[in-house]
XYZ file of C-alpha atoms in Angstrom:
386
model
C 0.000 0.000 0.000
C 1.060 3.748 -0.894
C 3.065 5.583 2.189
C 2.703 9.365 2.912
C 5.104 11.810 3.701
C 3.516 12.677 6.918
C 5.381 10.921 9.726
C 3.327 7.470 11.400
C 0.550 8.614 14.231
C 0.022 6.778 17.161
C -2.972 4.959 15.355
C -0.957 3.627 12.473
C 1.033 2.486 14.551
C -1.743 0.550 16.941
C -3.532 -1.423 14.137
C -3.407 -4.815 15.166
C -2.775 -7.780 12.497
C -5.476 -8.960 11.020
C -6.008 -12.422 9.481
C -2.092 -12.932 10.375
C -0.792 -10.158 8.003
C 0.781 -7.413 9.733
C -1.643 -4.138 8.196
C 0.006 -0.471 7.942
C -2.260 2.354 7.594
C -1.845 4.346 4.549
C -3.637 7.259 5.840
C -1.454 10.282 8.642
C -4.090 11.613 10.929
C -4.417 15.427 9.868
C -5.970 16.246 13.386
C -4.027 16.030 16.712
C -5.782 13.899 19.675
C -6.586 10.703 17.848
C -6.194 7.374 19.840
C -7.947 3.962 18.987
C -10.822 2.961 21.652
C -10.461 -1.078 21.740
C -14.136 -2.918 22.032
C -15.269 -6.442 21.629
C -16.674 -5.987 18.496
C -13.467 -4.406 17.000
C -11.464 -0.928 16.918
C -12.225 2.248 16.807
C -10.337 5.170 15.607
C -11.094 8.486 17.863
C -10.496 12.068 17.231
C -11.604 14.923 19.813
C -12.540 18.148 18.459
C -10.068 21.055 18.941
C -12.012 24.031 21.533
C -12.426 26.488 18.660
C -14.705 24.091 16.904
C -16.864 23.521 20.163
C -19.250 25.861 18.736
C -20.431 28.562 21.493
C -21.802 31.891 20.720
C -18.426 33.569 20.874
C -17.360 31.641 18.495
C -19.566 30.543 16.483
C -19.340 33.603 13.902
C -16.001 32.047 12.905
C -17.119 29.462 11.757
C -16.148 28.587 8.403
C -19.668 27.477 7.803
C -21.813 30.019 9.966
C -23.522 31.874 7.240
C -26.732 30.330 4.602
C -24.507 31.802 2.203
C -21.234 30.475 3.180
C -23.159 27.242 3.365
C -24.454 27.322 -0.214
C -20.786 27.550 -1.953
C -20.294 24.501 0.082
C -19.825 21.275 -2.689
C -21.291 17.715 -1.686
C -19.313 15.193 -0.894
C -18.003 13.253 -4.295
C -18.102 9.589 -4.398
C -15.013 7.965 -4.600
C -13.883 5.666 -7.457
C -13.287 1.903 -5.114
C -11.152 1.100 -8.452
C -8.859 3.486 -8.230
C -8.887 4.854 -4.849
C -9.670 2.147 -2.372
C -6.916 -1.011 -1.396
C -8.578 -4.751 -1.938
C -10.310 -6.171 1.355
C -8.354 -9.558 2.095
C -10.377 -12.712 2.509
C -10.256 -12.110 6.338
C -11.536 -9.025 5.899
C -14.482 -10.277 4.148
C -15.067 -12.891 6.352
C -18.449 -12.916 8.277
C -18.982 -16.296 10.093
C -20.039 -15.266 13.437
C -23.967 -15.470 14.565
C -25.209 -12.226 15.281
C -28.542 -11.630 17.250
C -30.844 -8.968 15.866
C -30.864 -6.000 17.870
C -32.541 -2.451 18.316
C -32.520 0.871 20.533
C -35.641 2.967 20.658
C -36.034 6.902 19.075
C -37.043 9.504 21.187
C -39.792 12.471 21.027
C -38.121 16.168 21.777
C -39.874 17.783 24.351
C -43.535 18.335 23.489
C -42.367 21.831 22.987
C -39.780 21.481 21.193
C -40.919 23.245 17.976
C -42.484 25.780 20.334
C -38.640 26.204 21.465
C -37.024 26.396 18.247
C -39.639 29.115 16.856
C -38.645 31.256 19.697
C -34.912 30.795 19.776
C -34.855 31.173 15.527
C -37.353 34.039 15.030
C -36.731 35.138 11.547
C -35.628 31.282 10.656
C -39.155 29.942 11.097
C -41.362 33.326 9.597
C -39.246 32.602 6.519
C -39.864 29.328 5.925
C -43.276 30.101 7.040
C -43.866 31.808 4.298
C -41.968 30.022 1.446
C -44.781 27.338 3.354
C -47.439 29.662 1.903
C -46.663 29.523 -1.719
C -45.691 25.497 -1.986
C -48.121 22.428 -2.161
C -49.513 21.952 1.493
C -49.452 18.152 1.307
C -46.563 15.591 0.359
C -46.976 13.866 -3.123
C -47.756 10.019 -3.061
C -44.857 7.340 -2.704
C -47.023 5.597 -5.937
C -46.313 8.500 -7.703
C -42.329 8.463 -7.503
C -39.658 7.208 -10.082
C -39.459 2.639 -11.137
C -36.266 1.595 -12.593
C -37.009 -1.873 -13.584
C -37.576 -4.983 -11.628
C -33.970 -5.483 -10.048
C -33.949 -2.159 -8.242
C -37.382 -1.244 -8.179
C -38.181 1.894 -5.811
C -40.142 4.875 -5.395
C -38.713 8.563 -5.124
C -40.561 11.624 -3.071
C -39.477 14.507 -1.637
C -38.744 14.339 2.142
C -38.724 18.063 4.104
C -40.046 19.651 1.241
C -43.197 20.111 2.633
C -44.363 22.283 5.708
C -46.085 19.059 7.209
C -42.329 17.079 7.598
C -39.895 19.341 7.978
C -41.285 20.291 11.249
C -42.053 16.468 12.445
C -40.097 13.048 13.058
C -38.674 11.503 11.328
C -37.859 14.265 8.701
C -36.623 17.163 11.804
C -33.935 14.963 12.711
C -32.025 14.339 9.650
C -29.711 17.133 8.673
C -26.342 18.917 6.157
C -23.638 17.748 7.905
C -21.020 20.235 6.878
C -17.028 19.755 7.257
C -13.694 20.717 6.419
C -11.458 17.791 4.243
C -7.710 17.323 5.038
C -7.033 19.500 1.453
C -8.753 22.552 3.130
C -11.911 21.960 0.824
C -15.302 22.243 1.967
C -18.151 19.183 1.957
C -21.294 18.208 2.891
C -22.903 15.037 3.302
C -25.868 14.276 4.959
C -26.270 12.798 8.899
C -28.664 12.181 11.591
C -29.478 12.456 15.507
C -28.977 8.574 16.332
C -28.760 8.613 19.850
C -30.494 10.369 22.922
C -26.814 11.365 23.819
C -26.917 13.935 20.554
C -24.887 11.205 18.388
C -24.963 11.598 14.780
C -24.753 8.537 12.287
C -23.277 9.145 8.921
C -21.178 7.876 6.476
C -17.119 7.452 7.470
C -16.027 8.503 4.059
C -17.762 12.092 5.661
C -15.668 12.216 8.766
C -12.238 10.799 7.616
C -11.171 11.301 3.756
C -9.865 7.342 2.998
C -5.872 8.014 2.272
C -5.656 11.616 3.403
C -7.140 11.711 7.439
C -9.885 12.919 9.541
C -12.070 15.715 8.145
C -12.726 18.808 10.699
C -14.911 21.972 11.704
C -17.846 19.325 11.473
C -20.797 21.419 11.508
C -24.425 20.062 12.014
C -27.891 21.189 10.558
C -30.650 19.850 11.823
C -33.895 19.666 9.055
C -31.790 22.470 6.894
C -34.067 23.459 3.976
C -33.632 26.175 1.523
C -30.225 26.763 3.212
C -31.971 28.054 6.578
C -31.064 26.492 10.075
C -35.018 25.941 11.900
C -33.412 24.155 14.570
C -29.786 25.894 15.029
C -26.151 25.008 14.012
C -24.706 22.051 16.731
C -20.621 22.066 16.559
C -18.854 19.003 17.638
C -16.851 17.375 20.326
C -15.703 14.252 19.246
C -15.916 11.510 15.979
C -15.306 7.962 15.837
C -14.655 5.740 12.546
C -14.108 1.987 12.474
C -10.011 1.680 11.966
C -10.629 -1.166 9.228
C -12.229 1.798 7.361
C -8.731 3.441 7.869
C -7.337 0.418 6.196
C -9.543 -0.672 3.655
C -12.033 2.142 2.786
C -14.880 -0.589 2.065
C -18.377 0.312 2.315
C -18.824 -2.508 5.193
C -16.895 -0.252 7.155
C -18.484 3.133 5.907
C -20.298 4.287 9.285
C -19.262 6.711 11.625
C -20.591 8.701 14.474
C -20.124 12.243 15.846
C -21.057 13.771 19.106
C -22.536 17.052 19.359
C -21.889 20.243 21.424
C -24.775 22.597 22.331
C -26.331 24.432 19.767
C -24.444 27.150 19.056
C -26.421 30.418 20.507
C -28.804 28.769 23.473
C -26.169 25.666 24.059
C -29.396 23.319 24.351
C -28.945 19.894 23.082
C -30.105 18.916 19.954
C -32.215 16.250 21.188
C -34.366 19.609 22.974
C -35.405 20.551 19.424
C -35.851 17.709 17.461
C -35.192 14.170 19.578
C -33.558 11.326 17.719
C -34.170 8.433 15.557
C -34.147 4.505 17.044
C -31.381 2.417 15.409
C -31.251 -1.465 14.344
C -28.344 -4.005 13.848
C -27.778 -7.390 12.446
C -31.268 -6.865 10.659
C -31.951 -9.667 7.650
C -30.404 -8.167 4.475
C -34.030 -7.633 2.337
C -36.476 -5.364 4.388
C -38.369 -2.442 3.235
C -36.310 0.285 3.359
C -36.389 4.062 3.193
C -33.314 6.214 2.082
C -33.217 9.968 2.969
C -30.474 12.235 1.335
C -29.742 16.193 0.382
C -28.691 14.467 -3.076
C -27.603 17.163 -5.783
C -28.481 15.870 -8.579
C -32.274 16.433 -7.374
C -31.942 19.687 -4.976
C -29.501 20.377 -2.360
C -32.484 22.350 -0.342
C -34.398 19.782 0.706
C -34.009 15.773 1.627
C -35.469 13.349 -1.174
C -36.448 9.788 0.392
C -36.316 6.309 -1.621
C -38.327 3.927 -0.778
C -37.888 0.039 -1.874
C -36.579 -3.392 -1.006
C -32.669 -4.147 -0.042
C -31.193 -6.792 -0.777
C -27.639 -8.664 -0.336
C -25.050 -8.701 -3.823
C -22.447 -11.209 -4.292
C -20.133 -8.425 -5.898
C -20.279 -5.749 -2.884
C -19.729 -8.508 -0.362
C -20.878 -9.686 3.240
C -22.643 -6.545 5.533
C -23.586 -4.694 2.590
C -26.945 -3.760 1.756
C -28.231 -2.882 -1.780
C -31.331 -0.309 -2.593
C -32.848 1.166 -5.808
C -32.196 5.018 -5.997
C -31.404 7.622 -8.603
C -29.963 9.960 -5.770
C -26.225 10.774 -5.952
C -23.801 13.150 -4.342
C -24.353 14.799 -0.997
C -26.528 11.800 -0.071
C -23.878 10.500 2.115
C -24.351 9.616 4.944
C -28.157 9.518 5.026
C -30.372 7.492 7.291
C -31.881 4.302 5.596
C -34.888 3.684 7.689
C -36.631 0.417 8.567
C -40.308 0.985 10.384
C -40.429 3.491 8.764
C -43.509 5.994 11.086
C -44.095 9.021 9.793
C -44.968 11.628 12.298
C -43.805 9.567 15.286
C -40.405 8.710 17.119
C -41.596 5.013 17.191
C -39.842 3.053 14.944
C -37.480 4.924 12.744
C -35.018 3.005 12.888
C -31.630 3.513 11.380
C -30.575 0.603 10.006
C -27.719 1.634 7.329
C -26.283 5.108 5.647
C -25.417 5.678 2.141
C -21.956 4.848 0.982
C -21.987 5.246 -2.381
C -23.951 3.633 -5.695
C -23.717 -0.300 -6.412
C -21.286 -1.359 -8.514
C -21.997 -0.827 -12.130
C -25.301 0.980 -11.461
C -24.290 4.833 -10.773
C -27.515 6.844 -10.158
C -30.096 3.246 -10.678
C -29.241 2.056 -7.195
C -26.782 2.767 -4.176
C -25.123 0.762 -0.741
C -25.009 0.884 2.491
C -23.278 -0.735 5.015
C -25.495 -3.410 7.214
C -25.415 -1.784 10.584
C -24.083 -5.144 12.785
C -21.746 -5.851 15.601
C -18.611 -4.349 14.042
C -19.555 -1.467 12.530
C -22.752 0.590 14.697
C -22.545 -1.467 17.628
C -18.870 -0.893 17.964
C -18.978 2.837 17.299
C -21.482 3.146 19.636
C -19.620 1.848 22.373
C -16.759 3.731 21.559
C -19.020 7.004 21.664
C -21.972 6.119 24.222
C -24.819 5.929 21.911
């Protein structure tokens, strides 16, 4: 594998050896404070955000990403070509022969005046959507009505917070832009989601460390951002953690991450006090009905678009990964997929993958995700305290 020029971290030089090979990690951390978290499900990499990105109002002015129009130059995240950018996954690597029980957490409801909150605390936010509200459709299109593309990857496409009855309900208020800084000083967004009643994000790792270049930074979060206004606030970060075989191999099985929030950035409330979070689900069978939110740009970058169809399992993307029909492309990363799928309700809701990118040979016809199981969510999680 290619080296760098930047001298060995402490976490290349922690990777354990896997499947007997000795494994060096191609990648030099570009943030200081990483360490690897050990679990039993596998290893973690960790990075703790510097202070000044600890949003806070002092600060948060700063921001590299504090203004809708600083926001709006912002480019989505570009999926990577596995062919040219990512190394081979060894047999080992691949390797999936352990029984795994089916498992679940709950979502939770935000305060019952939460929205009451969030009107308050973002004035001129709210009366301005409000009124774009006025002049736009005042009921979501029908699932039926949304995009086929043939029998294989059959789905249905329809807008997600489009539409003044979801933007300001679950499970639509709780996935957001999750904005960032790469390692070559470029600005990104993918998309992410409140995961956790400890204001944990899930997204994809691809968003929070750049495979072969290091941990991304200044890791802004927007809550149920539409028409590049904030509703719910702006929610800096404290700490991310990515698996370290993502570090190593950059395959979608490993593409999952999670990020902890700080306050938002003018009241320091949690985000959970606006919005609450979505349930998640691991070591789920491989075909269930599925819905896929994203901020993809090839449809609008204003509001989330949601696919809805079966997932199966493919042969050519391997064991843990999860296949859906969807024409949605970049800036899509990172969104929930969602099994019991409830609107208006923090009942089910259930996070059960993220995009990663689209299925081999089918760019913009269908996309993956990695199967949310022991070593991927579950070990995050405990690295993070879901």
């Amino acid at each position: 594998m290619k080296s760098h020029r930047n001298p060995p971290t402490r976490l290349s030089r922690k990777l354990a050896v896997l499947g007997g090979v000795a494994l060096l990690c191609t990648a030099a951390l570009a943030v200081a404070g990483e360490t690897v978290i050990r679990t039993p499900h596998g290893d973690i990499a960790a990075i703790d955000a510097p202070k000044s990105q600890q949003l806070n109002a002092r600060t948060a002015a700063a921001h590299p990403f504090a203004s809708a129009r600083q926001r709006a130059a912002v480019q989505p995240m570009v999926w990577v070509d596995r062919d040219a950018k990512v190394a081979p996954a060894t047999q080992a690597e691949l390797a999936d022969t352990l029984v795994r029980t089916a498992g679940s957490a709950p979502g939770g409801n935000a305060p019952a005046f939460g929205n009451y909150l969030a009107r308050n605390h973002f004035r001129a936010t709210w009366d301005k959507l409000e009124a774009l509200d006025a002049r736009q459709p005042a009921a979501p299109i029908s699932a039926l009505g949304g995009e086929k593309d043939g029998a294989h990857y059959a789905y249905s496409r329809f807008p997600g917070n489009y539409y003044t009855s979801q933007w300001k309900a679950a499970p639509w208020n709780k996935i957001g832009k999750l904005y960032f800084t790469k390692p070559d000083g470029s600005g990104s967004y993918c998309t992410a989601q409140v995961s956790s009643g400890n204001s944990v994000l899930t997204t994809a790792a691809h968003c929070v460390y750049t495979f072969g270049a290091g941990f991304n930074s200044n890791f802004l979060f927007v809550p149920a951002e539409r028409y590049g206004e904030a509703p719910y606030g702006k929610f800096g970060w404290s700490t991310a953690r990515v698996p370290t075989n993502w570090i190593t191999y950059g395959t979608r099985r490993w593409d999952v991450a999670v990020i902890k929030l700080t306050g938002e950035q003018t009241s320091g409330l949690p985000v959970i006090n606006y919005v609450g979070w979505l349930g998640r689900a691991w070591n789920q069978p491989y075909s269930l009905y599925t819905y896929s939110h994203g901020y993809a740009s090839n449809l609008s970058t204003q509001y989330t678009n949601i696919c809805a169809g079966q997932t199966y399992d493919s042969p050519t993307e391997g064991t843990n990964v999860v296949v859906q029909g969807c024409d949605m492309t970049y800036g899509a990363s990172g969104g929930a997929w969602l099994i019991n799928y409830t609107p208006n309700s923090s009942a089910g809701n259930q996070v059960n993958s993220v995009v990663s990118g689209p299925h081999i040979g089918a760019f913009g016809t269908a996309w993956v995700g990695a199967r949310f199981n022991d070593d991927n969510i579950v070990a995050l999680c405990t690295a993070i305290g879901c």
